[in-house]
Amino acid sequence: MRVGLTGGIGSGKSTVAAFLEQCGAAVVDADAISRAATATGGSAIAPISAAFGTHMIDARGALDRVKMRAKVFQDIEARKLLESIIHPLVGAAIEAATQEARAGGARCVVLDIPLLVESAHWRKRLDKVLVVDCSTETQIRRVVQRNALQAREVQAVIDSQAPRLTRLAAADCVISNEDLSLLQLEAVTRQMGAHFGL
């Protein structure tokens, strides 16, 4: 079974992914794959340099995330161009990791994809979509505490992601992580994992 896992920043998605992995799922982390593609020697570096200029690549040969973030937040066309470079590379790497997990005998592959709802092509490749959900206020509180960011900075990230109701509308299953302790979240995740054959 291929399960797409998503949730807004601060929802607890990464914690749920870790619990599902403990249950025996093979977890494929799209963010980690994307970071590798834009790190030194990554597959996206040459095309990004060609499209945006060498000033977007830092001294180590990796994507200058600060410069690129500033550019794509202000320029929607630049964001689309960046996505057109990165998404196919990440998609191919996710597919390869999924096939490797299947070949290794995994009963369930969890694809941890932050922008799952924003990217139309994922739905047809998944058996289930699991959304980890909480209120916007809870998201902001958690991320401010965790990352020492300002509330307005967290709100800007939330505003750049799919709206909460859009994510919920795309969900086959939802874990509500509003007031759960870590132990309660683990128990709920294990119950969910049982539905995925774990």
mmCIF file with all atom_site columns, C-alpha atoms in Angstrom, residues 4-194:
data_model
loop_
_atom_site.group_PDB
_atom_site.id
_atom_site.type_symbol
_atom_site.label_atom_id
_atom_site.label_alt_id
_atom_site.label_comp_id
_atom_site.label_asym_id
_atom_site.label_entity_id
_atom_site.label_seq_id
_atom_site.pdbx_PDB_ins_code
_atom_site.Cartn_x
_atom_site.Cartn_y
_atom_site.Cartn_z
_atom_site.occupancy
_atom_site.B_iso_or_equiv
_atom_site.pdbx_formal_charge
_atom_site.auth_seq_id
_atom_site.auth_comp_id
_atom_site.auth_asym_id
_atom_site.auth_atom_id
_atom_site.pdbx_PDB_model_num
ATOM 1   C CA . GLY A 1 4   ? 0.662   9.789  1.093   1.00 0.00 ? 4   GLY A CA 1
ATOM 2   C CA . LEU A 1 5   ? 1.298   11.639 4.363   1.00 0.00 ? 5   LEU A CA 1
ATOM 3   C CA . THR A 1 6   ? 0.902   15.400 4.571   1.00 0.00 ? 6   THR A CA 1
ATOM 4   C CA . GLY A 1 7   ? 0.107   18.208 6.968   1.00 0.00 ? 7   GLY A CA 1
ATOM 5   C CA . GLY A 1 8   ? 0.873   21.858 7.480   1.00 0.00 ? 8   GLY A CA 1
ATOM 6   C CA . ILE A 1 9   ? 3.976   23.140 9.238   1.00 0.00 ? 9   ILE A CA 1
ATOM 7   C CA . GLY A 1 10  ? 3.831   22.362 12.947  1.00 0.00 ? 10  GLY A CA 1
ATOM 8   C CA . SER A 1 11  ? 1.082   19.747 12.542  1.00 0.00 ? 11  SER A CA 1
ATOM 9   C CA . GLY A 1 12  ? 3.224   16.854 13.799  1.00 0.00 ? 12  GLY A CA 1
ATOM 10  C CA . LYS A 1 13  ? 3.529   15.168 10.400  1.00 0.00 ? 13  LYS A CA 1
ATOM 11  C CA . SER A 1 14  ? 7.197   14.237 10.862  1.00 0.00 ? 14  SER A CA 1
ATOM 12  C CA . THR A 1 15  ? 6.447   12.712 14.272  1.00 0.00 ? 15  THR A CA 1
ATOM 13  C CA . VAL A 1 16  ? 3.628   10.634 12.755  1.00 0.00 ? 16  VAL A CA 1
ATOM 14  C CA . ALA A 1 17  ? 6.000   9.511  9.979   1.00 0.00 ? 17  ALA A CA 1
ATOM 15  C CA . ALA A 1 18  ? 8.517   8.359  12.602  1.00 0.00 ? 18  ALA A CA 1
ATOM 16  C CA . PHE A 1 19  ? 5.828   6.410  14.479  1.00 0.00 ? 19  PHE A CA 1
ATOM 17  C CA . LEU A 1 20  ? 4.639   4.736  11.247  1.00 0.00 ? 20  LEU A CA 1
ATOM 18  C CA . GLU A 1 21  ? 8.248   3.776  10.511  1.00 0.00 ? 21  GLU A CA 1
ATOM 19  C CA . GLN A 1 22  ? 8.462   2.176  13.974  1.00 0.00 ? 22  GLN A CA 1
ATOM 20  C CA . CYS A 1 23  ? 5.347   0.183  13.030  1.00 0.00 ? 23  CYS A CA 1
ATOM 21  C CA . GLY A 1 24  ? 7.188   -1.225 10.007  1.00 0.00 ? 24  GLY A CA 1
ATOM 22  C CA . ALA A 1 25  ? 6.360   1.217  7.212   1.00 0.00 ? 25  ALA A CA 1
ATOM 23  C CA . ALA A 1 26  ? 9.048   2.241  4.739   1.00 0.00 ? 26  ALA A CA 1
ATOM 24  C CA . VAL A 1 27  ? 9.051   6.047  4.895   1.00 0.00 ? 27  VAL A CA 1
ATOM 25  C CA . VAL A 1 28  ? 10.169  8.066  1.871   1.00 0.00 ? 28  VAL A CA 1
ATOM 26  C CA . ASP A 1 29  ? 10.852  11.688 2.879   1.00 0.00 ? 29  ASP A CA 1
ATOM 27  C CA . ALA A 1 30  ? 10.243  14.078 -0.045  1.00 0.00 ? 30  ALA A CA 1
ATOM 28  C CA . ASP A 1 31  ? 11.822  17.001 1.839   1.00 0.00 ? 31  ASP A CA 1
ATOM 29  C CA . ALA A 1 32  ? 15.040  15.049 2.433   1.00 0.00 ? 32  ALA A CA 1
ATOM 30  C CA . ILE A 1 33  ? 15.140  14.059 -1.241  1.00 0.00 ? 33  ILE A CA 1
ATOM 31  C CA . SER A 1 34  ? 14.558  17.684 -2.266  1.00 0.00 ? 34  SER A CA 1
ATOM 32  C CA . ARG A 1 35  ? 17.324  18.917 0.053   1.00 0.00 ? 35  ARG A CA 1
ATOM 33  C CA . ALA A 1 36  ? 19.710  16.337 -1.421  1.00 0.00 ? 36  ALA A CA 1
ATOM 34  C CA . ALA A 1 37  ? 18.863  17.521 -4.944  1.00 0.00 ? 37  ALA A CA 1
ATOM 35  C CA . THR A 1 38  ? 19.783  21.104 -4.026  1.00 0.00 ? 38  THR A CA 1
ATOM 36  C CA . ALA A 1 39  ? 22.843  20.256 -1.892  1.00 0.00 ? 39  ALA A CA 1
ATOM 37  C CA . THR A 1 40  ? 26.428  20.282 -3.150  1.00 0.00 ? 40  THR A CA 1
ATOM 38  C CA . GLY A 1 41  ? 26.628  17.947 -6.133  1.00 0.00 ? 41  GLY A CA 1
ATOM 39  C CA . GLY A 1 42  ? 22.829  17.547 -6.210  1.00 0.00 ? 42  GLY A CA 1
ATOM 40  C CA . SER A 1 43  ? 20.982  16.811 -9.431  1.00 0.00 ? 43  SER A CA 1
ATOM 41  C CA . ALA A 1 44  ? 19.167  20.176 -9.414  1.00 0.00 ? 44  ALA A CA 1
ATOM 42  C CA . ILE A 1 45  ? 22.240  22.414 -9.049  1.00 0.00 ? 45  ILE A CA 1
ATOM 43  C CA . ALA A 1 46  ? 23.254  22.629 -12.743 1.00 0.00 ? 46  ALA A CA 1
ATOM 44  C CA . PRO A 1 47  ? 19.735  23.350 -14.066 1.00 0.00 ? 47  PRO A CA 1
ATOM 45  C CA . ILE A 1 48  ? 19.083  25.912 -11.277 1.00 0.00 ? 48  ILE A CA 1
ATOM 46  C CA . SER A 1 49  ? 22.367  27.667 -12.069 1.00 0.00 ? 49  SER A CA 1
ATOM 47  C CA . ALA A 1 50  ? 21.476  27.724 -15.775 1.00 0.00 ? 50  ALA A CA 1
ATOM 48  C CA . ALA A 1 51  ? 17.959  29.061 -15.128 1.00 0.00 ? 51  ALA A CA 1
ATOM 49  C CA . PHE A 1 52  ? 18.621  31.573 -12.320 1.00 0.00 ? 52  PHE A CA 1
ATOM 50  C CA . GLY A 1 53  ? 22.324  32.388 -12.564 1.00 0.00 ? 53  GLY A CA 1
ATOM 51  C CA . THR A 1 54  ? 25.400  31.277 -10.632 1.00 0.00 ? 54  THR A CA 1
ATOM 52  C CA . HIS A 1 55  ? 24.714  33.854 -7.879  1.00 0.00 ? 55  HIS A CA 1
ATOM 53  C CA . MET A 1 56  ? 21.968  31.495 -6.609  1.00 0.00 ? 56  MET A CA 1
ATOM 54  C CA . ILE A 1 57  ? 24.626  28.843 -5.879  1.00 0.00 ? 57  ILE A CA 1
ATOM 55  C CA . ASP A 1 58  ? 26.723  29.323 -2.731  1.00 0.00 ? 58  ASP A CA 1
ATOM 56  C CA . ALA A 1 59  ? 30.491  28.864 -2.264  1.00 0.00 ? 59  ALA A CA 1
ATOM 57  C CA . ARG A 1 60  ? 29.998  25.166 -1.409  1.00 0.00 ? 60  ARG A CA 1
ATOM 58  C CA . GLY A 1 61  ? 28.166  24.535 -4.663  1.00 0.00 ? 61  GLY A CA 1
ATOM 59  C CA . ALA A 1 62  ? 24.747  24.190 -3.015  1.00 0.00 ? 62  ALA A CA 1
ATOM 60  C CA . LEU A 1 63  ? 21.584  26.212 -3.584  1.00 0.00 ? 63  LEU A CA 1
ATOM 61  C CA . ASP A 1 64  ? 21.676  29.494 -1.656  1.00 0.00 ? 64  ASP A CA 1
ATOM 62  C CA . ARG A 1 65  ? 18.397  28.925 0.135   1.00 0.00 ? 65  ARG A CA 1
ATOM 63  C CA . VAL A 1 66  ? 18.158  32.404 1.643   1.00 0.00 ? 66  VAL A CA 1
ATOM 64  C CA . LYS A 1 67  ? 18.510  34.138 -1.737  1.00 0.00 ? 67  LYS A CA 1
ATOM 65  C CA . MET A 1 68  ? 16.193  31.697 -3.500  1.00 0.00 ? 68  MET A CA 1
ATOM 66  C CA . ARG A 1 69  ? 13.551  31.892 -0.762  1.00 0.00 ? 69  ARG A CA 1
ATOM 67  C CA . ALA A 1 70  ? 13.531  35.702 -1.014  1.00 0.00 ? 70  ALA A CA 1
ATOM 68  C CA . LYS A 1 71  ? 13.149  35.500 -4.792  1.00 0.00 ? 71  LYS A CA 1
ATOM 69  C CA . VAL A 1 72  ? 10.375  32.903 -4.987  1.00 0.00 ? 72  VAL A CA 1
ATOM 70  C CA . PHE A 1 73  ? 8.319   34.515 -2.210  1.00 0.00 ? 73  PHE A CA 1
ATOM 71  C CA . GLN A 1 74  ? 8.195   37.744 -4.266  1.00 0.00 ? 74  GLN A CA 1
ATOM 72  C CA . ASP A 1 75  ? 7.993   36.278 -7.779  1.00 0.00 ? 75  ASP A CA 1
ATOM 73  C CA . ILE A 1 76  ? 5.416   33.585 -8.560  1.00 0.00 ? 76  ILE A CA 1
ATOM 74  C CA . GLU A 1 77  ? 6.936   32.914 -12.003 1.00 0.00 ? 77  GLU A CA 1
ATOM 75  C CA . ALA A 1 78  ? 10.322  32.275 -10.399 1.00 0.00 ? 78  ALA A CA 1
ATOM 76  C CA . ARG A 1 79  ? 8.672   29.841 -8.001  1.00 0.00 ? 79  ARG A CA 1
ATOM 77  C CA . LYS A 1 80  ? 7.013   27.997 -10.886 1.00 0.00 ? 80  LYS A CA 1
ATOM 78  C CA . LEU A 1 81  ? 10.349  27.795 -12.707 1.00 0.00 ? 81  LEU A CA 1
ATOM 79  C CA . LEU A 1 82  ? 12.110  26.437 -9.620  1.00 0.00 ? 82  LEU A CA 1
ATOM 80  C CA . GLU A 1 83  ? 9.344   23.867 -9.098  1.00 0.00 ? 83  GLU A CA 1
ATOM 81  C CA . SER A 1 84  ? 9.537   22.811 -12.769 1.00 0.00 ? 84  SER A CA 1
ATOM 82  C CA . ILE A 1 85  ? 13.211  21.965 -12.185 1.00 0.00 ? 85  ILE A CA 1
ATOM 83  C CA . ILE A 1 86  ? 12.991  20.332 -8.761  1.00 0.00 ? 86  ILE A CA 1
ATOM 84  C CA . HIS A 1 87  ? 9.661   18.469 -8.858  1.00 0.00 ? 87  HIS A CA 1
ATOM 85  C CA . PRO A 1 88  ? 10.474  16.041 -11.708 1.00 0.00 ? 88  PRO A CA 1
ATOM 86  C CA . LEU A 1 89  ? 13.857  15.194 -10.122 1.00 0.00 ? 89  LEU A CA 1
ATOM 87  C CA . VAL A 1 90  ? 12.268  14.657 -6.702  1.00 0.00 ? 90  VAL A CA 1
ATOM 88  C CA . GLY A 1 91  ? 9.404   12.657 -8.245  1.00 0.00 ? 91  GLY A CA 1
ATOM 89  C CA . ALA A 1 92  ? 11.822  10.303 -9.993  1.00 0.00 ? 92  ALA A CA 1
ATOM 90  C CA . ALA A 1 93  ? 13.863  9.830  -6.804  1.00 0.00 ? 93  ALA A CA 1
ATOM 91  C CA . ILE A 1 94  ? 10.699  9.134  -4.770  1.00 0.00 ? 94  ILE A CA 1
ATOM 92  C CA . GLU A 1 95  ? 9.589   6.551  -7.333  1.00 0.00 ? 95  GLU A CA 1
ATOM 93  C CA . ALA A 1 96  ? 12.999  4.854  -7.205  1.00 0.00 ? 96  ALA A CA 1
ATOM 94  C CA . ALA A 1 97  ? 12.923  4.792  -3.374  1.00 0.00 ? 97  ALA A CA 1
ATOM 95  C CA . THR A 1 98  ? 9.384   3.366  -3.436  1.00 0.00 ? 98  THR A CA 1
ATOM 96  C CA . GLN A 1 99  ? 10.390  0.570  -5.822  1.00 0.00 ? 99  GLN A CA 1
ATOM 97  C CA . GLU A 1 100 ? 13.413  -0.198 -3.643  1.00 0.00 ? 100 GLU A CA 1
ATOM 98  C CA . ALA A 1 101 ? 11.175  -0.443 -0.542  1.00 0.00 ? 101 ALA A CA 1
ATOM 99  C CA . ARG A 1 102 ? 8.775   -2.769 -2.385  1.00 0.00 ? 102 ARG A CA 1
ATOM 100 C CA . ALA A 1 103 ? 11.653  -4.938 -3.561  1.00 0.00 ? 103 ALA A CA 1
ATOM 101 C CA . GLY A 1 104 ? 12.769  -5.120 0.054   1.00 0.00 ? 104 GLY A CA 1
ATOM 102 C CA . GLY A 1 105 ? 9.381   -6.543 1.063   1.00 0.00 ? 105 GLY A CA 1
ATOM 103 C CA . ALA A 1 106 ? 7.764   -3.455 2.648   1.00 0.00 ? 106 ALA A CA 1
ATOM 104 C CA . ARG A 1 107 ? 4.009   -3.968 3.157   1.00 0.00 ? 107 ARG A CA 1
ATOM 105 C CA . CYS A 1 108 ? 3.376   -0.232 3.320   1.00 0.00 ? 108 CYS A CA 1
ATOM 106 C CA . VAL A 1 109 ? 5.309   2.675  1.843   1.00 0.00 ? 109 VAL A CA 1
ATOM 107 C CA . VAL A 1 110 ? 4.566   6.064  3.423   1.00 0.00 ? 110 VAL A CA 1
ATOM 108 C CA . LEU A 1 111 ? 5.402   8.983  1.156   1.00 0.00 ? 111 LEU A CA 1
ATOM 109 C CA . ASP A 1 112 ? 5.981   12.007 3.417   1.00 0.00 ? 112 ASP A CA 1
ATOM 110 C CA . ILE A 1 113 ? 5.114   14.847 1.027   1.00 0.00 ? 113 ILE A CA 1
ATOM 111 C CA . PRO A 1 114 ? 4.568   18.336 2.508   1.00 0.00 ? 114 PRO A CA 1
ATOM 112 C CA . LEU A 1 115 ? 3.131   19.703 -0.773  1.00 0.00 ? 115 LEU A CA 1
ATOM 113 C CA . LEU A 1 116 ? 1.093   16.617 -1.650  1.00 0.00 ? 116 LEU A CA 1
ATOM 114 C CA . VAL A 1 117 ? -2.189  18.528 -1.995  1.00 0.00 ? 117 VAL A CA 1
ATOM 115 C CA . GLU A 1 118 ? -0.568  21.319 -4.016  1.00 0.00 ? 118 GLU A CA 1
ATOM 116 C CA . SER A 1 119 ? 0.781   18.832 -6.587  1.00 0.00 ? 119 SER A CA 1
ATOM 117 C CA . ALA A 1 120 ? -2.036  17.303 -8.637  1.00 0.00 ? 120 ALA A CA 1
ATOM 118 C CA . HIS A 1 121 ? -0.139  14.269 -9.961  1.00 0.00 ? 121 HIS A CA 1
ATOM 119 C CA . TRP A 1 122 ? 0.346   12.562 -6.566  1.00 0.00 ? 122 TRP A CA 1
ATOM 120 C CA . ARG A 1 123 ? -3.272  11.563 -5.896  1.00 0.00 ? 123 ARG A CA 1
ATOM 121 C CA . LYS A 1 124 ? -3.484  8.968  -8.667  1.00 0.00 ? 124 LYS A CA 1
ATOM 122 C CA . ARG A 1 125 ? -0.229  7.347  -7.485  1.00 0.00 ? 125 ARG A CA 1
ATOM 123 C CA . LEU A 1 126 ? -1.462  6.748  -3.915  1.00 0.00 ? 126 LEU A CA 1
ATOM 124 C CA . ASP A 1 127 ? -3.823  4.267  -2.301  1.00 0.00 ? 127 ASP A CA 1
ATOM 125 C CA . LYS A 1 128 ? -4.598  6.559  0.657   1.00 0.00 ? 128 LYS A CA 1
ATOM 126 C CA . VAL A 1 129 ? -3.925  10.131 1.742   1.00 0.00 ? 129 VAL A CA 1
ATOM 127 C CA . LEU A 1 130 ? -3.333  10.638 5.469   1.00 0.00 ? 130 LEU A CA 1
ATOM 128 C CA . VAL A 1 131 ? -3.499  14.226 6.752   1.00 0.00 ? 131 VAL A CA 1
ATOM 129 C CA . VAL A 1 132 ? -2.163  15.274 10.154  1.00 0.00 ? 132 VAL A CA 1
ATOM 130 C CA . ASP A 1 133 ? -4.297  18.233 11.183  1.00 0.00 ? 133 ASP A CA 1
ATOM 131 C CA . CYS A 1 134 ? -4.432  20.921 13.855  1.00 0.00 ? 134 CYS A CA 1
ATOM 132 C CA . SER A 1 135 ? -5.603  24.523 14.118  1.00 0.00 ? 135 SER A CA 1
ATOM 133 C CA . THR A 1 136 ? -3.589  27.400 12.666  1.00 0.00 ? 136 THR A CA 1
ATOM 134 C CA . GLU A 1 137 ? -3.121  28.774 16.193  1.00 0.00 ? 137 GLU A CA 1
ATOM 135 C CA . THR A 1 138 ? -1.568  25.495 17.302  1.00 0.00 ? 138 THR A CA 1
ATOM 136 C CA . GLN A 1 139 ? 0.701   25.423 14.241  1.00 0.00 ? 139 GLN A CA 1
ATOM 137 C CA . ILE A 1 140 ? 1.988   28.919 14.999  1.00 0.00 ? 140 ILE A CA 1
ATOM 138 C CA . ARG A 1 141 ? 2.505   28.199 18.703  1.00 0.00 ? 141 ARG A CA 1
ATOM 139 C CA . ARG A 1 142 ? 4.459   24.991 18.043  1.00 0.00 ? 142 ARG A CA 1
ATOM 140 C CA . VAL A 1 143 ? 6.715   26.437 15.347  1.00 0.00 ? 143 VAL A CA 1
ATOM 141 C CA . VAL A 1 144 ? 7.439   29.608 17.347  1.00 0.00 ? 144 VAL A CA 1
ATOM 142 C CA . GLN A 1 145 ? 8.492   27.420 20.292  1.00 0.00 ? 145 GLN A CA 1
ATOM 143 C CA . ARG A 1 146 ? 10.438  24.931 18.153  1.00 0.00 ? 146 ARG A CA 1
ATOM 144 C CA . ASN A 1 147 ? 12.205  27.198 15.678  1.00 0.00 ? 147 ASN A CA 1
ATOM 145 C CA . ALA A 1 148 ? 12.330  30.528 17.563  1.00 0.00 ? 148 ALA A CA 1
ATOM 146 C CA . LEU A 1 149 ? 10.581  32.258 14.645  1.00 0.00 ? 149 LEU A CA 1
ATOM 147 C CA . GLN A 1 150 ? 8.224   35.216 14.842  1.00 0.00 ? 150 GLN A CA 1
ATOM 148 C CA . ALA A 1 151 ? 4.505   34.431 14.553  1.00 0.00 ? 151 ALA A CA 1
ATOM 149 C CA . ARG A 1 152 ? 4.276   36.495 11.337  1.00 0.00 ? 152 ARG A CA 1
ATOM 150 C CA . GLU A 1 153 ? 7.084   34.429 9.783   1.00 0.00 ? 153 GLU A CA 1
ATOM 151 C CA . VAL A 1 154 ? 5.229   31.201 10.583  1.00 0.00 ? 154 VAL A CA 1
ATOM 152 C CA . GLN A 1 155 ? 1.990   32.686 9.228   1.00 0.00 ? 155 GLN A CA 1
ATOM 153 C CA . ALA A 1 156 ? 3.786   33.500 5.948   1.00 0.00 ? 156 ALA A CA 1
ATOM 154 C CA . VAL A 1 157 ? 4.806   29.838 5.607   1.00 0.00 ? 157 VAL A CA 1
ATOM 155 C CA . ILE A 1 158 ? 1.250   28.702 6.414   1.00 0.00 ? 158 ILE A CA 1
ATOM 156 C CA . ASP A 1 159 ? -0.119  31.132 3.805   1.00 0.00 ? 159 ASP A CA 1
ATOM 157 C CA . SER A 1 160 ? 2.230   29.649 1.183   1.00 0.00 ? 160 SER A CA 1
ATOM 158 C CA . GLN A 1 161 ? 0.882   26.119 1.815   1.00 0.00 ? 161 GLN A CA 1
ATOM 159 C CA . ALA A 1 162 ? -2.471  24.660 0.800   1.00 0.00 ? 162 ALA A CA 1
ATOM 160 C CA . PRO A 1 163 ? -5.318  25.895 3.022   1.00 0.00 ? 163 PRO A CA 1
ATOM 161 C CA . ARG A 1 164 ? -6.243  23.594 5.897   1.00 0.00 ? 164 ARG A CA 1
ATOM 162 C CA . LEU A 1 165 ? -9.706  22.855 4.457   1.00 0.00 ? 165 LEU A CA 1
ATOM 163 C CA . THR A 1 166 ? -8.184  21.947 1.078   1.00 0.00 ? 166 THR A CA 1
ATOM 164 C CA . ARG A 1 167 ? -5.878  19.420 2.773   1.00 0.00 ? 167 ARG A CA 1
ATOM 165 C CA . LEU A 1 168 ? -8.777  17.951 4.757   1.00 0.00 ? 168 LEU A CA 1
ATOM 166 C CA . ALA A 1 169 ? -10.899 17.677 1.598   1.00 0.00 ? 169 ALA A CA 1
ATOM 167 C CA . ALA A 1 170 ? -8.134  15.610 -0.023  1.00 0.00 ? 170 ALA A CA 1
ATOM 168 C CA . ALA A 1 171 ? -7.799  13.249 2.950   1.00 0.00 ? 171 ALA A CA 1
ATOM 169 C CA . ASP A 1 172 ? -8.908  9.621  3.132   1.00 0.00 ? 172 ASP A CA 1
ATOM 170 C CA . CYS A 1 173 ? -7.800  9.510  6.790   1.00 0.00 ? 173 CYS A CA 1
ATOM 171 C CA . VAL A 1 174 ? -7.114  12.275 9.328   1.00 0.00 ? 174 VAL A CA 1
ATOM 172 C CA . ILE A 1 175 ? -5.146  12.326 12.566  1.00 0.00 ? 175 ILE A CA 1
ATOM 173 C CA . SER A 1 176 ? -6.280  15.296 14.655  1.00 0.00 ? 176 SER A CA 1
ATOM 174 C CA . ASN A 1 177 ? -3.189  16.385 16.585  1.00 0.00 ? 177 ASN A CA 1
ATOM 175 C CA . GLU A 1 178 ? -4.650  19.292 18.505  1.00 0.00 ? 178 GLU A CA 1
ATOM 176 C CA . ASP A 1 179 ? -4.226  18.483 22.193  1.00 0.00 ? 179 ASP A CA 1
ATOM 177 C CA . LEU A 1 180 ? -2.563  15.063 22.096  1.00 0.00 ? 180 LEU A CA 1
ATOM 178 C CA . SER A 1 181 ? 0.440   14.130 24.203  1.00 0.00 ? 181 SER A CA 1
ATOM 179 C CA . LEU A 1 182 ? 3.280   12.348 22.421  1.00 0.00 ? 182 LEU A CA 1
ATOM 180 C CA . LEU A 1 183 ? 2.097   9.017  23.865  1.00 0.00 ? 183 LEU A CA 1
ATOM 181 C CA . GLN A 1 184 ? -1.471  9.667  22.711  1.00 0.00 ? 184 GLN A CA 1
ATOM 182 C CA . LEU A 1 185 ? -0.245  10.626 19.231  1.00 0.00 ? 185 LEU A CA 1
ATOM 183 C CA . GLU A 1 186 ? 1.792   7.419  19.076  1.00 0.00 ? 186 GLU A CA 1
ATOM 184 C CA . ALA A 1 187 ? -1.257  5.336  20.080  1.00 0.00 ? 187 ALA A CA 1
ATOM 185 C CA . VAL A 1 188 ? -3.485  7.006  17.470  1.00 0.00 ? 188 VAL A CA 1
ATOM 186 C CA . THR A 1 189 ? -0.792  6.560  14.812  1.00 0.00 ? 189 THR A CA 1
ATOM 187 C CA . ARG A 1 190 ? -0.409  2.868  15.636  1.00 0.00 ? 190 ARG A CA 1
ATOM 188 C CA . GLN A 1 191 ? -4.187  2.411  15.301  1.00 0.00 ? 191 GLN A CA 1
ATOM 189 C CA . MET A 1 192 ? -4.026  4.137  11.916  1.00 0.00 ? 192 MET A CA 1
ATOM 190 C CA . GLY A 1 193 ? -1.061  1.981  10.906  1.00 0.00 ? 193 GLY A CA 1
ATOM 191 C CA . ALA A 1 194 ? -3.148  -1.132 11.529  1.00 0.00 ? 194 ALA A CA 1
#
